mmCIF file of C-alpha atoms in Angstrom:
data_model
loop_
_atom_site.group_PDB
_atom_site.id
_atom_site.type_symbol
_atom_site.label_atom_id
_atom_site.label_comp_id
_atom_site.label_asym_id
_atom_site.label_seq_id
_atom_site.Cartn_x
_atom_site.Cartn_y
_atom_site.Cartn_z
ATOM 1 C CA VAL W 1 0.000 0.000 0.000
ATOM 2 C CA ASN W 2 2.797 2.388 0.930
ATOM 3 C CA ALA W 3 4.581 1.705 -2.341
ATOM 4 C CA GLU W 4 1.392 2.380 -4.331
ATOM 5 C CA ILE W 5 0.873 5.739 -2.545
ATOM 6 C CA ILE W 6 4.456 6.816 -3.224
ATOM 7 C CA ALA W 7 4.279 5.779 -6.873
ATOM 8 C CA THR W 8 0.921 7.528 -7.424
ATOM 9 C CA THR W 9 2.146 10.741 -5.751
ATOM 10 C CA MET W 10 5.288 10.794 -7.885
ATOM 11 C CA THR W 11 3.299 10.220 -11.057
ATOM 12 C CA ILE W 12 0.806 13.049 -10.354
ATOM 13 C CA ASN W 13 3.499 15.463 -9.222
ATOM 14 C CA GLY W 14 5.616 14.579 -12.244
ATOM 15 C CA ALA W 15 2.733 15.357 -14.577
ATOM 16 C CA HIS W 16 2.350 18.836 -13.036
ATOM 17 C CA VAL W 17 6.056 19.531 -13.293
ATOM 18 C CA GLU W 18 6.214 18.335 -16.883
ATOM 19 C CA ASN W 19 3.193 20.459 -17.878
ATOM 20 C CA ASN W 20 4.676 23.518 -16.206
ATOM 21 C CA GLY W 21 7.888 22.957 -18.093
ATOM 22 C CA GLY W 22 6.003 22.614 -21.363
ATOM 23 C CA ASP W 23 4.000 25.782 -20.723
ATOM 24 C CA THR W 24 7.116 27.737 -19.793
ATOM 25 C CA PHE W 25 9.265 26.745 -22.731
ATOM 26 C CA GLY W 26 6.337 26.576 -25.146
ATOM 27 C CA GLY W 27 5.550 30.283 -24.721
ATOM 28 C CA LEU W 28 2.247 29.836 -22.931
ATOM 29 C CA MET W 29 3.650 31.333 -19.751
ATOM 30 C CA ILE W 30 5.796 34.410 -19.040
ATOM 31 C CA ALA W 31 8.572 33.675 -16.506
ATOM 32 C CA SER W 32 12.001 34.977 -15.599
ATOM 33 C CA ASN W 33 15.202 33.147 -16.495
ATOM 34 C CA LYS W 34 15.606 32.009 -12.859
ATOM 35 C CA THR W 35 12.150 30.447 -12.915
ATOM 36 C CA LYS W 36 12.867 28.747 -16.231
ATOM 37 C CA VAL W 37 16.051 27.156 -14.809
ATOM 38 C CA ALA W 38 14.184 25.896 -11.725
ATOM 39 C CA VAL W 39 11.371 24.449 -13.824
ATOM 40 C CA GLU W 40 13.888 22.772 -16.146
ATOM 41 C CA ASN W 41 15.678 21.133 -13.201
ATOM 42 C CA LEU W 42 12.365 19.893 -11.789
ATOM 43 C CA ASP W 43 11.443 18.511 -15.188
ATOM 44 C CA TRP W 44 14.695 16.525 -15.362
ATOM 45 C CA ALA W 45 14.147 15.208 -11.828
ATOM 46 C CA GLU W 46 10.566 14.252 -12.663
ATOM 47 C CA GLY W 47 11.650 12.232 -15.661
ATOM 48 C CA THR W 48 14.231 10.327 -13.639
ATOM 49 C CA LEU W 49 11.896 9.592 -10.735
ATOM 50 C CA ALA W 50 8.999 8.584 -12.952
ATOM 51 C CA ALA W 51 11.119 6.239 -15.029
ATOM 52 C CA ASP W 52 13.406 4.749 -12.397
ATOM 53 C CA PHE W 53 11.515 4.793 -9.131
ATOM 54 C CA ALA W 54 7.773 5.224 -9.570
ATOM 55 C CA TRP W 55 7.332 2.610 -12.256
ATOM 56 C CA SER W 56 9.858 0.184 -10.771
ATOM 57 C CA GLU W 57 8.228 0.511 -7.368
ATOM 58 C CA THR W 58 4.844 -0.240 -8.874
ATOM 59 C CA GLU W 59 6.122 -3.233 -10.830
ATOM 60 C CA ASN W 60 7.901 -4.644 -7.777
ATOM 61 C CA THR W 61 4.733 -4.293 -5.752
ATOM 62 C CA HIS W 62 2.692 -6.093 -8.399
ATOM 63 C CA ALA W 63 5.302 -8.849 -8.645
ATOM 64 C CA VAL W 64 5.334 -9.416 -4.890
ATOM 65 C CA THR W 65 1.532 -9.377 -4.759
ATOM 66 C CA VAL W 66 1.050 -11.839 -7.612
ATOM 67 C CA GLY W 67 3.889 -14.048 -6.357
ATOM 68 C CA GLY W 68 2.416 -14.115 -2.885
ATOM 69 C CA ILE W 69 -0.873 -15.328 -4.283
ATOM 70 C CA GLY W 70 0.760 -18.186 -6.235
ATOM 71 C CA PHE W 71 3.471 -19.402 -3.912
ATOM 72 C CA SER W 72 5.508 -18.661 -0.817
ATOM 73 C CA LEU W 73 9.246 -18.917 -0.353
ATOM 74 C CA VAL W 74 10.048 -21.558 2.261
ATOM 75 C CA PRO W 75 13.532 -22.951 3.035
ATOM 76 C CA SER W 76 13.690 -26.635 2.139
ATOM 77 C CA HIS W 77 14.757 -27.654 5.640
ATOM 78 C CA LYS W 78 11.736 -25.858 7.103
ATOM 79 C CA ALA W 79 9.172 -27.012 4.545
ATOM 80 C CA LYS W 80 6.282 -29.122 5.732
ATOM 81 C CA ILE W 81 5.224 -32.361 4.069
ATOM 82 C CA LYS W 82 2.156 -30.682 2.597
ATOM 83 C CA GLN W 83 4.305 -27.948 1.050
ATOM 84 C CA LEU W 84 6.733 -30.485 -0.449
ATOM 85 C CA LEU W 85 3.894 -32.534 -1.914
ATOM 86 C CA SER W 86 2.395 -29.383 -3.407
ATOM 87 C CA PHE W 87 5.743 -28.262 -4.826
ATOM 88 C CA TYR W 88 6.381 -31.593 -6.580
ATOM 89 C CA ASP W 89 2.709 -31.946 -7.604
ATOM 90 C CA VAL W 90 2.233 -35.260 -5.815
ATOM 91 C CA THR W 91 -1.475 -35.732 -6.491
ATOM 92 C CA ILE W 92 -3.520 -38.542 -7.961
ATOM 93 C CA MET W 93 -4.318 -36.268 -10.925
ATOM 94 C CA ASN W 94 -0.651 -36.209 -11.912
ATOM 95 C CA PRO W 95 -0.081 -38.886 -14.605
ATOM 96 C CA LYS W 96 3.435 -39.507 -13.321
ATOM 97 C CA VAL W 97 2.150 -40.291 -9.827
ATOM 98 C CA LEU W 98 -0.535 -42.567 -11.255
ATOM 99 C CA GLY W 99 2.041 -44.343 -13.414
ATOM 100 C CA GLY W 100 4.275 -44.814 -10.377
ATOM 101 C CA ILE W 101 1.386 -46.410 -8.467
ATOM 102 C CA PHE W 102 0.777 -48.892 -11.286
ATOM 103 C CA LEU W 103 4.480 -49.736 -11.445
ATOM 104 C CA GLY W 104 4.611 -50.265 -7.675
ATOM 105 C CA VAL W 105 1.661 -52.664 -7.758
ATOM 106 C CA MET W 106 3.161 -54.592 -10.665
ATOM 107 C CA LEU W 107 6.567 -54.716 -8.964
ATOM 108 C CA ALA W 108 5.138 -56.654 -6.008
ATOM 109 C CA PHE W 109 3.519 -59.283 -8.240
ATOM 110 C CA VAL W 110 6.547 -59.591 -10.529
ATOM 111 C CA PHE W 111 8.734 -60.094 -7.455
ATOM 112 C CA CYS W 112 6.403 -62.854 -6.211
ATOM 113 C CA ALA W 113 6.487 -64.571 -9.595
ATOM 114 C CA LEU W 114 10.285 -64.481 -9.713
ATOM 115 C CA THR W 115 10.683 -65.971 -6.231
ATOM 116 C CA MET W 116 8.061 -68.682 -6.824
ATOM 117 C CA ASN W 117 9.687 -69.732 -10.094
ATOM 118 C CA ALA W 118 13.083 -69.723 -8.389
ATOM 119 C CA VAL W 119 11.838 -72.199 -5.788
ATOM 120 C CA GLY W 120 10.389 -74.416 -8.517
ATOM 121 C CA ARG W 121 13.629 -74.505 -10.500
ATOM 122 C CA ALA W 122 15.699 -75.286 -7.408
ATOM 123 C CA ALA W 123 13.280 -78.066 -6.443
ATOM 124 C CA TYR W 124 13.570 -79.680 -9.881
ATOM 125 C CA GLN W 125 17.369 -79.573 -9.698
ATOM 126 C CA MET W 126 17.248 -81.173 -6.264
ATOM 127 C CA MET W 127 14.822 -83.845 -7.463
ATOM 128 C CA ASN W 128 16.974 -84.719 -10.473
ATOM 129 C CA GLU W 129 20.040 -85.046 -8.248
ATOM 130 C CA CYS W 130 18.176 -87.346 -5.849
ATOM 131 C CA ARG W 131 16.995 -89.516 -8.740
ATOM 132 C CA ARG W 132 20.552 -89.750 -10.053
ATOM 133 C CA GLN W 133 21.889 -90.842 -6.667
ATOM 134 C CA PHE W 134 19.034 -93.337 -6.160
ATOM 135 C CA GLY W 135 19.799 -94.907 -9.535
ATOM 136 C CA ILE W 136 23.479 -95.327 -8.643
ATOM 137 C CA MET W 137 22.572 -96.767 -5.242
ATOM 138 C CA LYS W 138 20.109 -99.294 -6.735
ATOM 139 C CA GLU W 139 22.760 -100.540 -9.151
ATOM 140 C CA ALA W 140 25.185 -100.933 -6.244
ATOM 141 C CA PHE W 141 22.603 -102.804 -4.152
ATOM 142 C CA LYS W 142 21.903 -105.194 -7.039
ATOM 143 C CA ALA W 143 25.638 -105.782 -7.485
ATOM 144 C CA ASN W 144 25.879 -106.613 -3.786
ATOM 145 C CA GLY W 145 23.244 -109.363 -4.135
ATOM 146 C CA MET W 146 20.021 -107.654 -3.055
ATOM 147 C CA SER W 147 16.859 -108.840 -4.793
ATOM 148 C CA ASP W 148 14.578 -106.550 -6.765
ATOM 149 C CA ALA W 149 11.860 -106.900 -4.135
ATOM 150 C CA GLU W 150 14.219 -105.737 -1.415
ATOM 151 C CA ILE W 151 15.457 -102.850 -3.536
ATOM 152 C CA GLU W 152 11.891 -101.649 -4.220
ATOM 153 C CA ASP W 153 11.399 -100.948 -0.502
ATOM 154 C CA PRO W 154 13.692 -98.081 0.591
ATOM 155 C CA MET W 155 13.345 -99.227 4.213
ATOM 156 C CA ASN W 156 15.603 -102.209 3.303
ATOM 157 C CA TRP W 157 18.398 -100.021 1.969
ATOM 158 C CA PRO W 158 21.660 -99.725 3.887
ATOM 159 C CA LYS W 159 22.349 -96.266 5.295
ATOM 160 C CA LYS W 160 25.302 -95.801 2.948
ATOM 161 C CA VAL W 161 27.043 -97.475 0.049
ATOM 162 C CA ILE W 162 30.460 -96.887 -1.538
ATOM 163 C CA VAL W 163 30.588 -96.696 -5.339
ATOM 164 C CA ASN W 164 33.947 -96.020 -7.038
ATOM 165 C CA GLY W 165 35.303 -94.570 -3.834
ATOM 166 C CA HIS W 166 32.372 -92.169 -3.449
ATOM 167 C CA GLN W 167 29.841 -92.465 -0.640
ATOM 168 C CA PHE W 168 26.113 -92.371 -1.372
ATOM 169 C CA PRO W 169 23.787 -90.784 -0.498
ATOM 170 C CA ASP W 170 25.821 -87.597 -1.012
ATOM 171 C CA TYR W 171 24.020 -85.004 1.092
ATOM 172 C CA GLY W 172 26.669 -82.384 0.382
ATOM 173 C CA GLU W 173 25.713 -82.278 -3.299
ATOM 174 C CA CYS W 174 22.104 -81.528 -2.377
ATOM 175 C CA VAL W 175 23.184 -78.784 0.019
ATOM 176 C CA ASP W 176 25.343 -77.246 -2.721
ATOM 177 C CA ILE W 177 22.403 -77.220 -5.126
ATOM 178 C CA SER W 178 20.184 -75.539 -2.550
ATOM 179 C CA THR W 179 22.784 -72.903 -1.622
ATOM 180 C CA SER W 180 23.862 -72.052 -5.161
ATOM 181 C CA SER W 181 20.267 -71.876 -6.387
ATOM 182 C CA ALA W 182 19.262 -69.590 -3.538
ATOM 183 C CA GLN W 183 22.077 -67.175 -4.335
ATOM 184 C CA ARG W 184 21.848 -67.335 -8.127
ATOM 185 C CA GLU W 185 18.073 -67.061 -8.373
ATOM 186 C CA MET W 186 17.934 -63.991 -6.145
ATOM 187 C CA VAL W 187 20.308 -61.895 -8.262
ATOM 188 C CA PHE W 188 17.672 -60.629 -10.690
ATOM 189 C CA PRO W 189 14.963 -59.929 -8.055
ATOM 190 C CA ALA W 190 17.522 -57.997 -5.991
ATOM 191 C CA ILE W 191 18.641 -55.953 -9.004
ATOM 192 C CA LEU W 192 14.993 -55.289 -9.837
ATOM 193 C CA ALA W 193 14.190 -54.055 -6.329
ATOM 194 C CA ILE W 194 17.210 -51.716 -6.291
ATOM 195 C CA SER W 195 17.065 -50.386 -9.846
ATOM 196 C CA VAL W 196 13.326 -49.781 -10.281
ATOM 197 C CA PRO W 197 13.066 -46.871 -7.767
ATOM 198 C CA ILE W 198 16.098 -45.188 -9.353
ATOM 199 C CA ILE W 199 14.847 -45.639 -12.921
ATOM 200 C CA VAL W 200 11.342 -44.482 -12.031
ATOM 201 C CA GLY W 201 12.778 -41.453 -10.237
ATOM 202 C CA LEU W 202 14.913 -40.429 -13.206
ATOM 203 C CA LEU W 203 12.050 -40.895 -15.682
ATOM 204 C CA LEU W 204 8.990 -39.797 -13.687
ATOM 205 C CA GLY W 205 10.570 -37.594 -11.030
ATOM 206 C CA VAL W 206 9.631 -37.269 -7.379
ATOM 207 C CA GLY W 207 5.952 -37.840 -8.108
ATOM 208 C CA GLY W 208 6.703 -41.137 -9.811
ATOM 209 C CA VAL W 209 8.785 -42.362 -6.865
ATOM 210 C CA MET W 210 6.059 -41.392 -4.399
ATOM 211 C CA GLY W 211 3.517 -43.286 -6.487
ATOM 212 C CA LEU W 212 5.849 -46.288 -6.684
ATOM 213 C CA LEU W 213 6.155 -46.376 -2.897
ATOM 214 C CA VAL W 214 2.398 -46.082 -2.417
ATOM 215 C CA GLY W 215 1.651 -48.859 -4.907
ATOM 216 C CA GLY W 216 4.433 -51.126 -3.678
ATOM 217 C CA LEU W 217 3.498 -50.681 -0.012
ATOM 218 C CA THR W 218 -0.229 -51.271 -0.410
ATOM 219 C CA SER W 219 -0.041 -54.212 -2.801
ATOM 220 C CA GLY W 220 3.063 -55.735 -1.186
ATOM 221 C CA PHE W 221 1.575 -55.660 2.308
ATOM 222 C CA ALA W 222 -1.745 -57.146 1.183
ATOM 223 C CA VAL W 223 -0.146 -59.884 -0.918
ATOM 224 C CA ALA W 224 2.357 -60.743 1.848
ATOM 225 C CA ILE W 225 -0.456 -61.239 4.383
ATOM 226 C CA TYR W 226 -2.421 -63.300 1.864
ATOM 227 C CA MET W 227 0.558 -65.538 1.079
ATOM 228 C CA ALA W 228 1.353 -66.129 4.744
ATOM 229 C CA ASN W 229 -2.232 -67.110 5.559
ATOM 230 C CA ALA W 230 -2.848 -69.165 2.416
ATOM 231 C CA GLY W 231 0.481 -70.983 2.642
ATOM 232 C CA GLY W 232 -0.076 -71.844 6.286
ATOM 233 C CA ALA W 233 -3.597 -73.076 5.537
ATOM 234 C CA TRP W 234 -2.390 -75.384 2.752
ATOM 235 C CA ASP W 235 0.410 -76.742 4.917
ATOM 236 C CA ASN W 236 -1.857 -77.414 7.888
ATOM 237 C CA ALA W 237 -4.500 -78.971 5.627
ATOM 238 C CA LYS W 238 -2.037 -81.669 4.599
ATOM 239 C CA LYS W 239 -1.074 -82.335 8.218
ATOM 240 C CA TYR W 240 -4.740 -82.463 9.190
ATOM 241 C CA ILE W 241 -5.492 -85.092 6.528
ATOM 242 C CA GLU W 242 -2.397 -87.098 7.458
ATOM 243 C CA SER W 243 -3.728 -87.311 11.009
ATOM 244 C CA GLY W 244 -6.511 -89.571 9.703
ATOM 245 C CA LYS W 245 -9.200 -87.127 8.650
ATOM 246 C CA HIS W 246 -10.868 -87.249 5.192
ATOM 247 C CA GLY W 247 -9.387 -90.637 4.336
ATOM 248 C CA GLY W 248 -5.868 -90.130 5.681
ATOM 249 C CA LYS W 249 -2.690 -90.829 3.736
ATOM 250 C CA GLY W 250 -3.071 -92.211 0.235
ATOM 251 C CA SER W 251 -6.569 -90.829 -0.286
ATOM 252 C CA ASP W 252 -7.541 -88.406 -3.033
ATOM 253 C CA ALA W 253 -7.853 -85.660 -0.448
ATOM 254 C CA HIS W 254 -4.300 -86.348 0.693
ATOM 255 C CA LYS W 255 -2.990 -86.214 -2.876
ATOM 256 C CA ALA W 256 -4.698 -82.862 -3.387
ATOM 257 C CA SER W 257 -3.297 -81.554 -0.106
ATOM 258 C CA VAL W 258 0.223 -82.546 -1.172
ATOM 259 C CA VAL W 259 -0.175 -80.418 -4.293
ATOM 260 C CA GLY W 260 -1.487 -77.556 -2.173
ATOM 261 C CA ASP W 261 1.408 -77.883 0.250
ATOM 262 C CA THR W 262 3.862 -77.810 -2.659
ATOM 263 C CA VAL W 263 2.561 -74.328 -3.502
ATOM 264 C CA GLY W 264 1.888 -73.296 0.090
ATOM 265 C CA ASP W 265 5.432 -73.808 1.360
ATOM 266 C CA PRO W 266 7.045 -71.253 -0.997
ATOM 267 C CA PHE W 267 4.049 -68.990 -0.381
ATOM 268 C CA LYS W 268 4.619 -68.761 3.363
ATOM 269 C CA ASP W 269 8.375 -69.385 3.476
ATOM 270 C CA THR W 270 9.717 -67.558 0.395
ATOM 271 C CA SER W 271 7.521 -65.062 -1.417
ATOM 272 C CA GLY W 272 5.591 -63.784 1.595
ATOM 273 C CA PRO W 273 8.618 -62.885 3.761
ATOM 274 C CA ALA W 274 10.503 -61.626 0.686
ATOM 275 C CA LEU W 275 7.768 -59.055 0.017
ATOM 276 C CA ASN W 276 8.435 -57.474 3.407
ATOM 277 C CA ILE W 277 12.068 -57.060 2.412
ATOM 278 C CA LEU W 278 10.997 -55.622 -0.955
ATOM 279 C CA ILE W 279 8.866 -52.951 0.726
ATOM 280 C CA LYS W 280 11.732 -51.880 2.973
ATOM 281 C CA LEU W 281 14.293 -51.997 0.176
ATOM 282 C CA ILE W 282 12.429 -49.772 -2.283
ATOM 283 C CA ALA W 283 11.793 -47.254 0.504
ATOM 284 C CA ILE W 284 15.452 -47.158 1.580
ATOM 285 C CA VAL W 285 16.698 -46.917 -2.021
ATOM 286 C CA SER W 286 14.280 -44.054 -2.683
ATOM 287 C CA VAL W 287 15.556 -42.153 0.352
ATOM 288 C CA VAL W 288 19.236 -42.782 -0.405
ATOM 289 C CA PHE W 289 18.932 -41.684 -4.045
ATOM 290 C CA ALA W 290 16.516 -38.802 -3.401
ATOM 291 C CA GLY W 291 19.216 -36.246 -4.204
ATOM 292 C CA LEU W 292 19.987 -37.965 -7.494
ATOM 293 C CA VAL W 293 16.312 -37.981 -8.460
ATOM 294 C CA VAL W 294 15.769 -34.315 -7.567
ATOM 295 C CA ASN W 295 18.894 -33.054 -9.346
ATOM 296 C CA PHE W 296 19.033 -35.249 -12.445
ATOM 297 C CA GLY W 297 15.435 -36.424 -12.823
ATOM 298 C CA PRO W 298 14.309 -33.282 -14.710
ATOM 299 C CA VAL W 299 17.387 -33.498 -16.952
ATOM 300 C CA VAL W 300 16.781 -37.127 -17.937
ATOM 301 C CA ALA W 301 13.029 -36.637 -18.323
ATOM 302 C CA GLY W 302 13.585 -33.526 -20.429
ATOM 303 C CA ALA W 303 16.054 -35.313 -22.687
ATOM 304 C CA LEU W 304 13.517 -38.107 -23.261
ATOM 305 C CA GLY W 305 10.608 -35.716 -23.662
ATOM 306 C CA LEU W 306 8.707 -36.963 -20.629
#
């Protein structure tokens, strides 16, 4: 208000001074030489004030007023969560946030699929190794004089047999398969969990990362709870039938429960607990690389036209 009063006063006063100068030098007014010099000096001063101060003061006032309506200057270390979300346009109407949510939901299910398939591949490797060792052991038993009827019943097998200087069963080989498969199969899921938040941040910015965290947290938590409950139910169903209920062992119900337990064990022991780690990992990676996303995200997105 003060700036507007000063600017208006200078403008009105300048108009009077300029008109007086025009009247004096234009011949409309009779004045002495001393008066003409004074009027000329005032006219020069009026031009300077009107151009440099009055108009600049008015423009600065308008700029501050309009800027105050649109935004407020807040130091980053003092900004509230609401102000940060508003600054980075983290709303559901932002396509980048919505895309991040979809990617977060898909990430949880892709991670589950990778871990379930990893368990299946490791189980097949273990099964093939056991079949190989059983075949070698049966040949050794037959060479030692055991009949086919005795060999058909594993309860008649000796606890160990030596073939070509190697002892069977070789439990160490099975342990090696389990350990190597666990480490090898988790390489890609780990890379996926670490790289996706960084890639999404560089392509979709802060809004995309926030959406990724929201989608990953909600879907990951729900799916993890579901897998823990469903896997435990399938496992206990098999034990319940084996206790003598619904026909007991060997019945059709027992065969179905074995299939359910085959899926339920990796549900409750692998994919379910791994989702909890996924949720924590994407959150930690997002926090650690927040500076990278803020500084270089706009550059990468601009280069790709996003």
